[in-house]
Amino acid sequence: MTARFPAQPELAGHPYFQFRNNVLYAEDVPLDHLAERLGTPLYVYSRAALKAAWQAYHSAVGQRPVLVCYGMKANSNLAVLKEFARLGAGFDIVSGGELKRALAVGADPARIVFSGVGKQAWEMRDALAAGVKCFNVESEAELRLLSQVAQDMGARAPVSLRVNPDVDAQTHPYISTGLKENKFGIAIESALAVYRSAQALPALEIVGVDCHIGSQLTEIGPYLDALDKLLDLIDRLAQAGIAIRHLDLGGGLGIRYADETPPSPRALLDPVFERLQARGLGHLHLVLEPGRSLVGNAGVLLTTVQYLKHAEARNFAIVDAAMNDLLRPALYDAFHGVRPVHPRAGEATLYDIVGPVCESADWLARQRKLAIEAGDLLAVESAGAYSMAMASNYNTRPRAAEVMVDGDQYYVVRRRETLDDLLRGESTL
Ligand code: LLP
């Protein structure tokens, strides 16, 4: 990997994370201060970075009828959610738990869309009672259950069908969702028939068409291919007397982890609007569900080097963060930049950065050229999305604390878990 980056590339979270006098800062707060006061591993988010990422969508949308629903699975810390709610975001939720979080920060239910392939009856009930904007439904069986639940409540459920347009998003197979072999959505060839079934059910109201083709997309081609197929479907639905109010294009815009050059929201949306205009559908409301592109580069994970271990084939830097804190490298072979918070002069050595968990998959970065010593503080970049959100307690490791920096202030937005937290709720016979 290091060979691909002969020069130090700019920090992925630049300019919200940058070096000043040889110390890495989040906005105006030196990261070593945070580590001293709060310990490691520690997630650090930049409020200004969240705002800037939101602003990129906001300005690309302009005056057009687009609802941007933050795909909160990427990072559902209440402080992050509150920030987006304040900025005017809607939310894309995938569970009753995420609904509770959104409501806890005062989100407007009319700006919440409920996605997910396995919604349970209690989750449908909670979402109906709250008054969400739309259920993105993924199968006929789910349509029937939703209609039943709504009928029992004397309500009508607003629905979109999540259509699988069968396009190749050209991303990691685990995060590609728009192909025929994926579990997600309804095959586009069957969509018209399933819309007809939805129409025949008593307590549903058809409001939209939905898709989500994958995550960490770095090209707009797959989006536009999907868009064309969905617009054809919307035409066929209109001919069948089924009017659609909104088109949900899902999330998926990528971020720079290493040397990717993902399109900006504007680079994605301008051609989308052009196609809608060209097809006489300029009035159609759009929904977007971005997750990663709103938060991914707004966070780093701080970790301390515990030991250096020089083995025959490799050098290891054993750090105090692990796969339970950041699963992406183990699960997707994902690349995250790693920087010493206080870079040292001296000879750099190739290291694998690994955690203390008893798994060979417990690594955070491989073959990085670093000048480091035990006790040094490292920042793992691009850790704002799918990082703390996917953390676990494997090896009975308490989950890290999270802190949000705002200018020269910082706020602990999730305290570090204690060992007592971990044992609470368990009992012996
Ligand atoms: N909408 C739906 C229906 C989704 O399934 C997802 C993500 C999103 C929106 C947000 O997508 P984004 O804009 O963040 O790409 N854990 C993986 C990513 C899994 C994405 C799952 N779905 C990772 O760490 O790369």
Short mmCIF file of C-alpha atoms and ligand atoms in Angstrom, two decimals:
data_model
loop_
_atom_site.label_atom_id
_atom_site.label_comp_id
_atom_site.label_asym_id
_atom_site.label_seq_id
_atom_site.Cartn_x
_atom_site.Cartn_y
_atom_site.Cartn_z
CA MET A 1 0.00 0.00 0.00
CA THR A 2 2.71 2.47 1.01
CA ALA A 3 4.25 2.18 -2.43
CA ARG A 4 1.10 3.78 -3.82
CA PHE A 5 1.68 6.87 -1.66
CA PRO A 6 5.28 7.88 -2.04
CA ALA A 7 4.51 11.43 -0.90
CA GLN A 8 2.34 12.08 2.17
CA PRO A 9 -1.07 12.88 0.72
CA GLU A 10 -3.15 15.59 2.31
CA LEU A 11 -5.14 14.43 5.32
CA ALA A 12 -8.47 12.96 4.28
CA GLY A 13 -10.23 15.29 6.74
CA HIS A 14 -8.42 18.41 5.56
CA PRO A 15 -8.88 21.30 6.43
CA TYR A 16 -10.75 20.37 9.61
CA PHE A 17 -7.90 18.11 10.65
CA GLN A 18 -4.47 19.56 9.98
CA PHE A 19 -0.99 19.97 11.39
CA ARG A 20 0.08 23.13 13.19
CA ASN A 21 3.60 23.31 14.58
CA ASN A 22 4.00 19.60 14.02
CA VAL A 23 0.90 18.61 16.04
CA LEU A 24 -2.30 17.33 14.52
CA TYR A 25 -5.36 19.43 15.37
CA ALA A 26 -9.08 18.98 15.02
CA GLU A 27 -10.20 22.52 14.21
CA ASP A 28 -8.47 24.56 16.97
CA VAL A 29 -7.97 21.71 19.43
CA PRO A 30 -4.67 19.77 19.54
CA LEU A 31 -5.44 16.08 19.49
CA ASP A 32 -2.80 15.22 22.10
CA HIS A 33 -4.72 17.34 24.63
CA LEU A 34 -7.87 15.35 24.00
CA ALA A 35 -6.01 12.05 24.37
CA GLU A 36 -4.39 13.20 27.63
CA ARG A 37 -7.69 14.30 29.12
CA LEU A 38 -10.01 11.64 27.80
CA GLY A 39 -7.80 8.62 27.09
CA THR A 40 -7.65 6.42 24.00
CA PRO A 41 -9.10 4.89 21.90
CA LEU A 42 -11.09 8.03 21.26
CA TYR A 43 -13.30 9.11 18.38
CA VAL A 44 -12.96 12.80 17.56
CA TYR A 45 -15.43 14.58 15.27
CA SER A 46 -15.29 18.06 13.79
CA ARG A 47 -18.51 20.02 13.88
CA ALA A 48 -17.29 22.34 11.12
CA ALA A 49 -16.58 19.33 8.89
CA LEU A 50 -20.15 18.07 9.39
CA LYS A 51 -21.51 21.48 8.48
CA ALA A 52 -19.31 21.76 5.39
CA ALA A 53 -20.37 18.32 4.16
CA TRP A 54 -24.00 19.29 4.65
CA GLN A 55 -23.43 22.58 2.89
CA ALA A 56 -22.08 20.76 -0.18
CA TYR A 57 -25.44 19.01 -0.57
CA HIS A 58 -27.43 22.07 0.36
CA SER A 59 -25.80 24.29 -2.25
CA ALA A 60 -25.96 21.58 -4.94
CA VAL A 61 -29.71 21.27 -4.31
CA GLY A 62 -30.37 25.02 -4.45
CA GLN A 63 -34.07 25.78 -4.75
CA ARG A 64 -35.01 22.41 -6.19
CA PRO A 65 -37.47 20.12 -4.40
CA VAL A 66 -34.99 17.73 -2.79
CA LEU A 67 -35.12 16.26 0.69
CA VAL A 68 -31.70 15.16 1.97
CA CYS A 69 -32.21 12.44 4.56
CA TYR A 70 -29.03 11.67 6.48
CA GLY A 71 -28.39 7.91 6.34
CA MET A 72 -27.86 7.75 10.07
CA LYS A 73 -26.54 4.20 10.18
CA ALA A 74 -23.17 5.76 9.28
CA ASN A 75 -22.94 7.54 12.63
CA SER A 76 -25.94 7.79 14.89
CA ASN A 77 -24.42 9.63 17.85
CA LEU A 78 -27.10 12.00 19.16
CA ALA A 79 -24.84 15.03 18.85
CA VAL A 80 -24.23 14.24 15.17
CA LEU A 81 -27.95 13.75 14.58
CA LYS A 82 -28.80 16.97 16.41
CA GLU A 83 -26.38 18.88 14.23
CA PHE A 84 -27.98 17.59 11.04
CA ALA A 85 -31.50 18.16 12.39
CA ARG A 86 -30.52 21.77 13.13
CA LEU A 87 -29.17 22.15 9.61
CA GLY A 88 -32.52 21.00 8.20
CA ALA A 89 -31.77 17.39 7.28
CA GLY A 90 -34.30 14.63 7.17
CA PHE A 91 -33.26 11.14 8.27
CA ASP A 92 -33.06 7.74 6.65
CA ILE A 93 -33.64 5.12 9.33
CA VAL A 94 -33.44 1.34 9.22
CA SER A 95 -34.74 0.27 12.62
CA GLY A 96 -37.02 1.16 15.50
CA GLY A 97 -33.84 2.03 17.39
CA GLU A 98 -32.82 4.59 14.79
CA LEU A 99 -36.35 6.02 14.86
CA LYS A 100 -36.00 6.50 18.62
CA ARG A 101 -32.68 8.29 18.14
CA ALA A 102 -34.11 10.59 15.44
CA LEU A 103 -37.11 11.48 17.58
CA ALA A 104 -34.82 12.02 20.59
CA VAL A 105 -33.10 14.91 18.78
CA GLY A 106 -36.42 16.43 17.73
CA ALA A 107 -36.34 15.32 14.09
CA ASP A 108 -39.46 16.12 12.09
CA PRO A 109 -41.12 12.71 11.39
CA ALA A 110 -42.44 14.09 8.09
CA ARG A 111 -38.79 14.17 7.00
CA ILE A 112 -37.97 10.59 7.98
CA VAL A 113 -37.88 7.71 5.49
CA PHE A 114 -37.82 4.16 6.82
CA SER A 115 -35.58 1.81 4.79
CA GLY A 116 -34.47 -1.76 5.44
CA VAL A 117 -35.17 -5.25 4.24
CA GLY A 118 -36.58 -6.77 7.45
CA LYS A 119 -38.85 -4.33 9.25
CA GLN A 120 -40.76 -5.91 12.10
CA ALA A 121 -44.37 -5.17 13.04
CA TRP A 122 -43.42 -3.21 16.18
CA GLU A 123 -41.08 -1.04 14.12
CA MET A 124 -43.81 -0.37 11.58
CA ARG A 125 -46.22 0.54 14.38
CA ASP A 126 -43.76 2.97 15.99
CA ALA A 127 -43.01 4.61 12.64
CA LEU A 128 -46.71 4.91 11.73
CA ALA A 129 -47.51 6.36 15.14
CA ALA A 130 -44.69 8.89 14.69
CA GLY A 131 -45.95 9.80 11.19
CA VAL A 132 -42.92 9.11 9.02
CA LYS A 133 -42.83 10.38 5.44
CA CYS A 134 -42.44 7.02 3.76
CA PHE A 135 -41.74 3.32 4.16
CA ASN A 136 -39.27 2.03 1.57
CA VAL A 137 -40.67 -1.47 1.13
CA GLU A 138 -38.52 -4.30 -0.18
CA SER A 139 -40.88 -7.26 -0.77
CA GLU A 140 -44.50 -8.29 -1.29
CA ALA A 141 -44.53 -9.99 2.09
CA GLU A 142 -43.47 -6.74 3.75
CA LEU A 143 -46.22 -4.87 1.86
CA ARG A 144 -48.82 -7.25 3.25
CA LEU A 145 -47.58 -6.96 6.82
CA LEU A 146 -47.37 -3.16 6.58
CA SER A 147 -50.92 -2.95 5.24
CA GLN A 148 -52.14 -5.19 8.05
CA VAL A 149 -50.37 -3.19 10.73
CA ALA A 150 -51.65 0.10 9.31
CA GLN A 151 -55.19 -1.24 9.03
CA ASP A 152 -55.13 -2.41 12.66
CA MET A 153 -54.13 1.11 13.66
CA GLY A 154 -56.78 2.72 11.46
CA ALA A 155 -53.96 4.38 9.52
CA ARG A 156 -52.64 4.47 5.97
CA ALA A 157 -48.99 3.78 5.36
CA PRO A 158 -47.15 5.87 2.74
CA VAL A 159 -44.98 3.55 0.66
CA SER A 160 -42.27 3.50 -1.98
CA LEU A 161 -41.00 0.26 -3.40
CA ARG A 162 -37.27 -0.20 -3.26
CA VAL A 163 -36.50 -1.26 -6.77
CA ASN A 164 -33.37 -3.12 -7.66
CA PRO A 165 -32.27 -1.66 -11.01
CA ASP A 166 -29.59 -4.32 -11.61
CA VAL A 167 -26.66 -1.95 -12.12
CA ASP A 168 -23.10 -2.62 -11.10
CA ALA A 169 -22.05 0.03 -8.61
CA GLN A 170 -18.41 -1.02 -9.01
CA THR A 171 -17.69 -1.02 -5.32
CA HIS A 172 -16.73 -3.65 -2.75
CA PRO A 173 -19.09 -6.65 -3.09
CA TYR A 174 -20.16 -6.37 0.57
CA ILE A 175 -21.43 -2.82 0.06
CA SER A 176 -22.86 -3.23 -3.44
CA THR A 177 -26.62 -3.57 -3.27
CA GLY A 178 -28.10 -2.94 -6.71
CA LEU A 179 -27.30 -6.24 -8.42
CA LYS A 180 -29.76 -9.08 -9.03
CA GLU A 181 -27.99 -11.41 -6.62
CA ASN A 182 -28.28 -8.96 -3.69
CA LYS A 183 -30.95 -9.48 -1.05
CA PHE A 184 -32.17 -5.92 -1.46
CA GLY A 185 -35.17 -4.52 -3.28
CA ILE A 186 -37.61 -5.78 -5.87
CA ALA A 187 -36.32 -6.71 -9.32
CA ILE A 188 -37.15 -3.92 -11.73
CA GLU A 189 -38.91 -6.36 -14.10
CA SER A 190 -41.37 -7.28 -11.32
CA ALA A 191 -41.84 -3.75 -10.00
CA LEU A 192 -44.99 -2.86 -11.96
CA ALA A 193 -46.75 -6.01 -10.81
CA VAL A 194 -45.76 -5.40 -7.19
CA TYR A 195 -46.97 -1.78 -7.39
CA ARG A 196 -50.31 -3.18 -8.58
CA SER A 197 -50.44 -5.50 -5.56
CA ALA A 198 -49.64 -2.53 -3.32
CA GLN A 199 -52.48 -0.61 -4.90
CA ALA A 200 -54.87 -3.44 -4.14
CA LEU A 201 -53.99 -3.55 -0.44
CA PRO A 202 -56.35 -1.60 1.81
CA ALA A 203 -54.15 0.53 4.03
CA LEU A 204 -51.31 1.62 1.78
CA GLU A 205 -50.76 4.81 -0.13
CA ILE A 206 -48.23 4.70 -2.93
CA VAL A 207 -46.05 7.81 -2.84
CA GLY A 208 -42.73 7.00 -4.44
CA VAL A 209 -40.05 4.90 -6.04
CA ASP A 210 -36.84 4.14 -4.18
CA CYS A 211 -33.44 2.62 -4.87
CA HIS A 212 -30.01 2.42 -3.29
CA ILE A 213 -27.37 0.81 -5.45
CA GLY A 214 -24.40 0.67 -3.10
CA SER A 215 -21.96 2.59 -1.01
CA GLN A 216 -18.58 4.31 -1.51
CA LEU A 217 -19.39 4.99 -5.17
CA THR A 218 -16.69 6.98 -6.90
CA GLU A 219 -18.34 7.35 -10.34
CA ILE A 220 -21.69 8.83 -11.31
CA GLY A 221 -22.24 6.40 -14.21
CA PRO A 222 -24.00 3.74 -12.11
CA TYR A 223 -26.32 6.37 -10.57
CA LEU A 224 -27.33 7.65 -13.99
CA ASP A 225 -27.87 4.11 -15.29
CA ALA A 226 -30.14 3.45 -12.31
CA LEU A 227 -31.90 6.79 -12.80
CA ASP A 228 -32.71 6.00 -16.44
CA LYS A 229 -34.21 2.66 -15.48
CA LEU A 230 -36.26 4.21 -12.67
CA LEU A 231 -37.57 6.97 -14.93
CA ASP A 232 -38.68 4.32 -17.43
CA LEU A 233 -40.47 2.59 -14.59
CA ILE A 234 -42.12 5.86 -13.50
CA ASP A 235 -43.41 6.26 -17.09
CA ARG A 236 -44.84 2.74 -17.06
CA LEU A 237 -46.45 3.39 -13.66
CA ALA A 238 -48.03 6.59 -14.96
CA GLN A 239 -49.48 4.68 -17.91
CA ALA A 240 -50.93 2.21 -15.43
CA GLY A 241 -52.54 5.08 -13.51
CA ILE A 242 -50.07 4.98 -10.60
CA ALA A 243 -48.80 8.48 -9.88
CA ILE A 244 -45.49 8.93 -8.11
CA ARG A 245 -44.71 11.95 -5.95
CA HIS A 246 -41.06 11.37 -5.18
CA LEU A 247 -38.04 9.48 -6.38
CA ASP A 248 -35.54 8.37 -3.73
CA LEU A 249 -32.06 7.78 -5.16
CA GLY A 250 -30.61 6.43 -1.91
CA GLY A 251 -27.14 7.26 -0.63
CA GLY A 252 -23.79 5.96 -1.69
CA LEU A 253 -21.57 8.86 -2.66
CA GLY A 254 -18.00 7.94 -1.78
CA ILE A 255 -15.30 9.82 0.11
CA ARG A 256 -11.54 10.02 -0.19
CA TYR A 257 -9.85 7.48 2.07
CA ALA A 258 -6.60 7.30 0.08
CA ASP A 259 -6.39 8.54 -3.49
CA GLU A 260 -10.02 8.22 -4.60
CA THR A 261 -11.58 11.19 -6.36
CA PRO A 262 -15.30 10.82 -5.64
CA PRO A 263 -17.77 13.16 -7.33
CA SER A 264 -19.12 16.06 -5.28
CA PRO A 265 -22.86 16.25 -4.57
CA ARG A 266 -23.07 18.88 -7.29
CA ALA A 267 -21.29 16.69 -9.83
CA LEU A 268 -23.85 14.02 -9.09
CA LEU A 269 -26.94 16.20 -8.90
CA ASP A 270 -26.45 18.47 -11.91
CA PRO A 271 -26.72 15.60 -14.43
CA VAL A 272 -29.59 14.09 -12.43
CA PHE A 273 -31.56 17.34 -12.68
CA GLU A 274 -30.69 17.59 -16.38
CA ARG A 275 -32.14 14.17 -17.07
CA LEU A 276 -35.28 14.89 -15.09
CA GLN A 277 -35.79 18.09 -17.09
CA ALA A 278 -35.10 16.34 -20.39
CA ARG A 279 -37.78 13.79 -19.60
CA GLY A 280 -40.35 16.34 -18.52
CA LEU A 281 -40.08 15.28 -14.88
CA GLY A 282 -38.53 18.46 -13.48
CA HIS A 283 -41.38 18.68 -10.96
CA LEU A 284 -40.60 15.29 -9.40
CA HIS A 285 -39.45 15.56 -5.78
CA LEU A 286 -36.17 13.85 -5.00
CA VAL A 287 -35.04 12.19 -1.80
CA LEU A 288 -31.38 11.41 -1.12
CA GLU A 289 -30.00 9.27 1.69
CA PRO A 290 -26.30 10.12 2.03
CA GLY A 291 -24.48 8.71 5.02
CA ARG A 292 -20.75 8.34 4.55
CA SER A 293 -20.30 11.51 2.47
CA LEU A 294 -21.78 13.61 5.30
CA VAL A 295 -19.67 12.23 8.14
CA GLY A 296 -16.84 9.99 6.95
CA ASN A 297 -14.08 12.57 6.81
CA ALA A 298 -15.42 14.50 9.79
CA GLY A 299 -13.84 12.06 12.24
CA VAL A 300 -10.61 10.40 13.32
CA LEU A 301 -9.91 7.59 15.74
CA LEU A 302 -7.09 8.32 18.19
CA THR A 303 -5.11 5.37 19.43
CA THR A 304 -1.90 4.92 21.45
CA VAL A 305 0.97 2.64 20.46
CA GLN A 306 1.36 0.04 23.22
CA TYR A 307 4.23 -2.03 21.92
CA LEU A 308 6.44 -2.29 18.90
CA LYS A 309 7.16 -5.86 17.92
CA HIS A 310 9.76 -6.71 15.33
CA ALA A 311 9.06 -10.18 13.99
CA GLU A 312 10.90 -11.99 11.25
CA ALA A 313 8.49 -11.23 8.42
CA ARG A 314 6.79 -8.06 9.67
CA ASN A 315 7.01 -5.22 12.12
CA PHE A 316 3.94 -4.68 14.22
CA ALA A 317 2.72 -1.60 16.02
CA ILE A 318 0.31 -2.95 18.60
CA VAL A 319 -2.13 -0.18 19.48
CA ASP A 320 -4.96 0.19 21.98
CA ALA A 321 -7.71 0.39 19.33
CA ALA A 322 -8.85 -2.79 17.65
CA MET A 323 -11.27 -4.36 15.22
CA ASN A 324 -14.01 -3.96 17.81
CA ASP A 325 -13.52 -0.18 17.54
CA LEU A 326 -12.99 -0.05 13.76
CA LEU A 327 -14.17 -3.12 11.86
CA ARG A 328 -13.83 -1.82 8.31
CA PRO A 329 -10.27 -3.05 7.62
CA ALA A 330 -11.10 -6.56 8.86
CA LEU A 331 -14.47 -6.73 7.11
CA TYR A 332 -13.80 -4.99 3.80
CA ASP A 333 -10.02 -4.86 3.60
CA ALA A 334 -10.60 -1.11 3.86
CA PHE A 335 -7.85 1.50 3.78
CA HIS A 336 -7.70 4.19 6.45
CA GLY A 337 -4.85 6.69 6.57
CA VAL A 338 -2.76 6.65 9.77
CA ARG A 339 -0.78 9.65 11.07
CA PRO A 340 1.33 10.18 14.13
CA VAL A 341 -0.24 13.09 16.02
CA HIS A 342 3.33 14.32 16.79
CA PRO A 343 5.40 13.28 13.76
CA ARG A 344 9.01 12.42 14.77
CA ALA A 345 12.14 12.96 12.82
CA GLY A 346 14.06 9.75 12.31
CA GLU A 347 13.96 6.67 10.24
CA ALA A 348 10.58 5.32 9.21
CA THR A 349 9.89 1.59 9.29
CA LEU A 350 7.13 -0.42 7.63
CA TYR A 351 4.54 -1.43 10.21
CA ASP A 352 1.31 -3.31 10.37
CA ILE A 353 -0.92 -1.44 12.83
CA VAL A 354 -2.76 -4.08 14.82
CA GLY A 355 -4.98 -4.26 17.89
CA PRO A 356 -4.93 -6.49 20.96
CA VAL A 357 -7.89 -8.67 19.91
CA CYS A 358 -7.26 -12.40 19.47
CA GLU A 359 -7.90 -12.56 15.72
CA SER A 360 -5.50 -12.31 12.80
CA ALA A 361 -8.10 -10.07 11.16
CA ASP A 362 -7.53 -7.56 13.94
CA TRP A 363 -5.59 -4.99 11.98
CA LEU A 364 -6.25 -1.32 11.29
CA ALA A 365 -3.63 -0.65 8.62
CA ARG A 366 -0.94 -2.62 6.84
CA GLN A 367 2.53 -1.83 5.62
CA ARG A 368 2.67 1.81 6.60
CA LYS A 369 5.95 3.62 6.73
CA LEU A 370 6.10 5.34 10.10
CA ALA A 371 8.67 6.71 12.53
CA ILE A 372 7.05 5.79 15.84
CA GLU A 373 7.81 4.62 19.36
CA ALA A 374 5.76 3.01 22.09
CA GLY A 375 3.53 5.60 23.73
CA ASP A 376 3.04 7.61 20.53
CA LEU A 377 -0.40 8.77 19.59
CA LEU A 378 -1.78 7.90 16.14
CA ALA A 379 -4.81 9.26 14.32
CA VAL A 380 -6.70 6.86 12.07
CA GLU A 381 -8.32 8.97 9.38
CA SER A 382 -11.79 8.89 7.80
CA ALA A 383 -13.32 7.39 10.95
CA GLY A 384 -16.52 9.43 11.03
CA ALA A 385 -18.65 6.87 9.16
CA TYR A 386 -19.28 3.18 9.85
CA SER A 387 -16.64 3.22 12.55
CA MET A 388 -18.07 3.79 16.04
CA ALA A 389 -21.43 2.82 14.50
CA MET A 390 -20.09 -0.71 13.91
CA ALA A 391 -18.17 -1.03 17.19
CA SER A 392 -18.70 -4.03 19.44
CA ASN A 393 -17.63 -5.32 22.83
CA TYR A 394 -15.67 -8.28 21.47
CA ASN A 395 -13.01 -9.46 23.95
CA THR A 396 -15.03 -7.56 26.61
CA ARG A 397 -13.55 -4.30 25.45
CA PRO A 398 -15.49 -1.20 26.46
CA ARG A 399 -16.46 0.96 23.52
CA ALA A 400 -14.48 4.16 23.02
CA ALA A 401 -15.63 7.63 24.00
CA GLU A 402 -16.68 10.13 21.33
CA VAL A 403 -15.92 13.81 21.40
CA MET A 404 -17.11 16.64 19.14
CA VAL A 405 -14.81 19.58 18.55
CA ASP A 406 -16.30 22.99 17.80
CA GLY A 407 -13.65 25.67 17.19
CA ASP A 408 -11.46 25.67 20.30
CA GLN A 409 -14.11 23.88 22.40
CA TYR A 410 -14.83 20.21 22.73
CA TYR A 411 -17.73 18.21 24.10
CA VAL A 412 -17.75 14.58 25.18
CA VAL A 413 -20.78 13.31 23.26
CA ARG A 414 -20.53 9.73 24.46
CA ARG A 415 -18.68 8.75 27.58
CA ARG A 416 -16.33 5.82 27.49
CA GLU A 417 -18.06 2.58 28.44
CA THR A 418 -17.01 1.11 31.79
CA LEU A 419 -16.44 -2.52 32.63
CA ASP A 420 -19.53 -2.34 34.83
CA ASP A 421 -21.54 -1.21 31.79
CA LEU A 422 -20.42 -4.38 30.07
CA LEU A 423 -21.48 -6.76 32.83
CA ARG A 424 -24.78 -4.99 33.51
CA GLY A 425 -27.74 -7.00 32.29
CA GLU A 426 -26.04 -10.38 32.59
CA SER A 427 -26.66 -12.94 35.31
CA THR A 428 -25.63 -16.44 36.27
CA LEU A 429 -28.10 -19.29 36.84
N1 LLP B 1 -29.71 4.18 2.17
C1 LLP B 1 -29.71 2.84 2.30
C2 LLP B 1 -30.94 2.10 2.00
C3 LLP B 1 -28.55 2.17 2.68
O1 LLP B 1 -28.56 0.84 2.79
C4 LLP B 1 -27.37 2.91 2.95
C5 LLP B 1 -26.14 2.24 3.38
C6 LLP B 1 -27.43 4.31 2.83
C7 LLP B 1 -28.61 4.91 2.42
C8 LLP B 1 -26.24 5.18 3.10
O2 LLP B 1 -25.22 4.92 2.21
P1 LLP B 1 -23.89 5.80 2.17
O3 LLP B 1 -24.25 7.17 1.66
O4 LLP B 1 -23.33 5.86 3.54
O5 LLP B 1 -23.00 5.08 1.24
N2 LLP B 1 -20.54 -0.54 6.53
C9 LLP B 1 -20.15 -0.24 5.16
C10 LLP B 1 -21.22 0.58 4.46
C11 LLP B 1 -22.57 -0.08 4.45
C12 LLP B 1 -23.63 0.77 3.80
C13 LLP B 1 -24.97 0.22 4.05
N3 LLP B 1 -26.04 0.99 3.51
C14 LLP B 1 -18.81 0.45 5.18
O6 LLP B 1 -18.24 0.63 6.24
O7 LLP B 1 -18.27 0.77 4.11
#
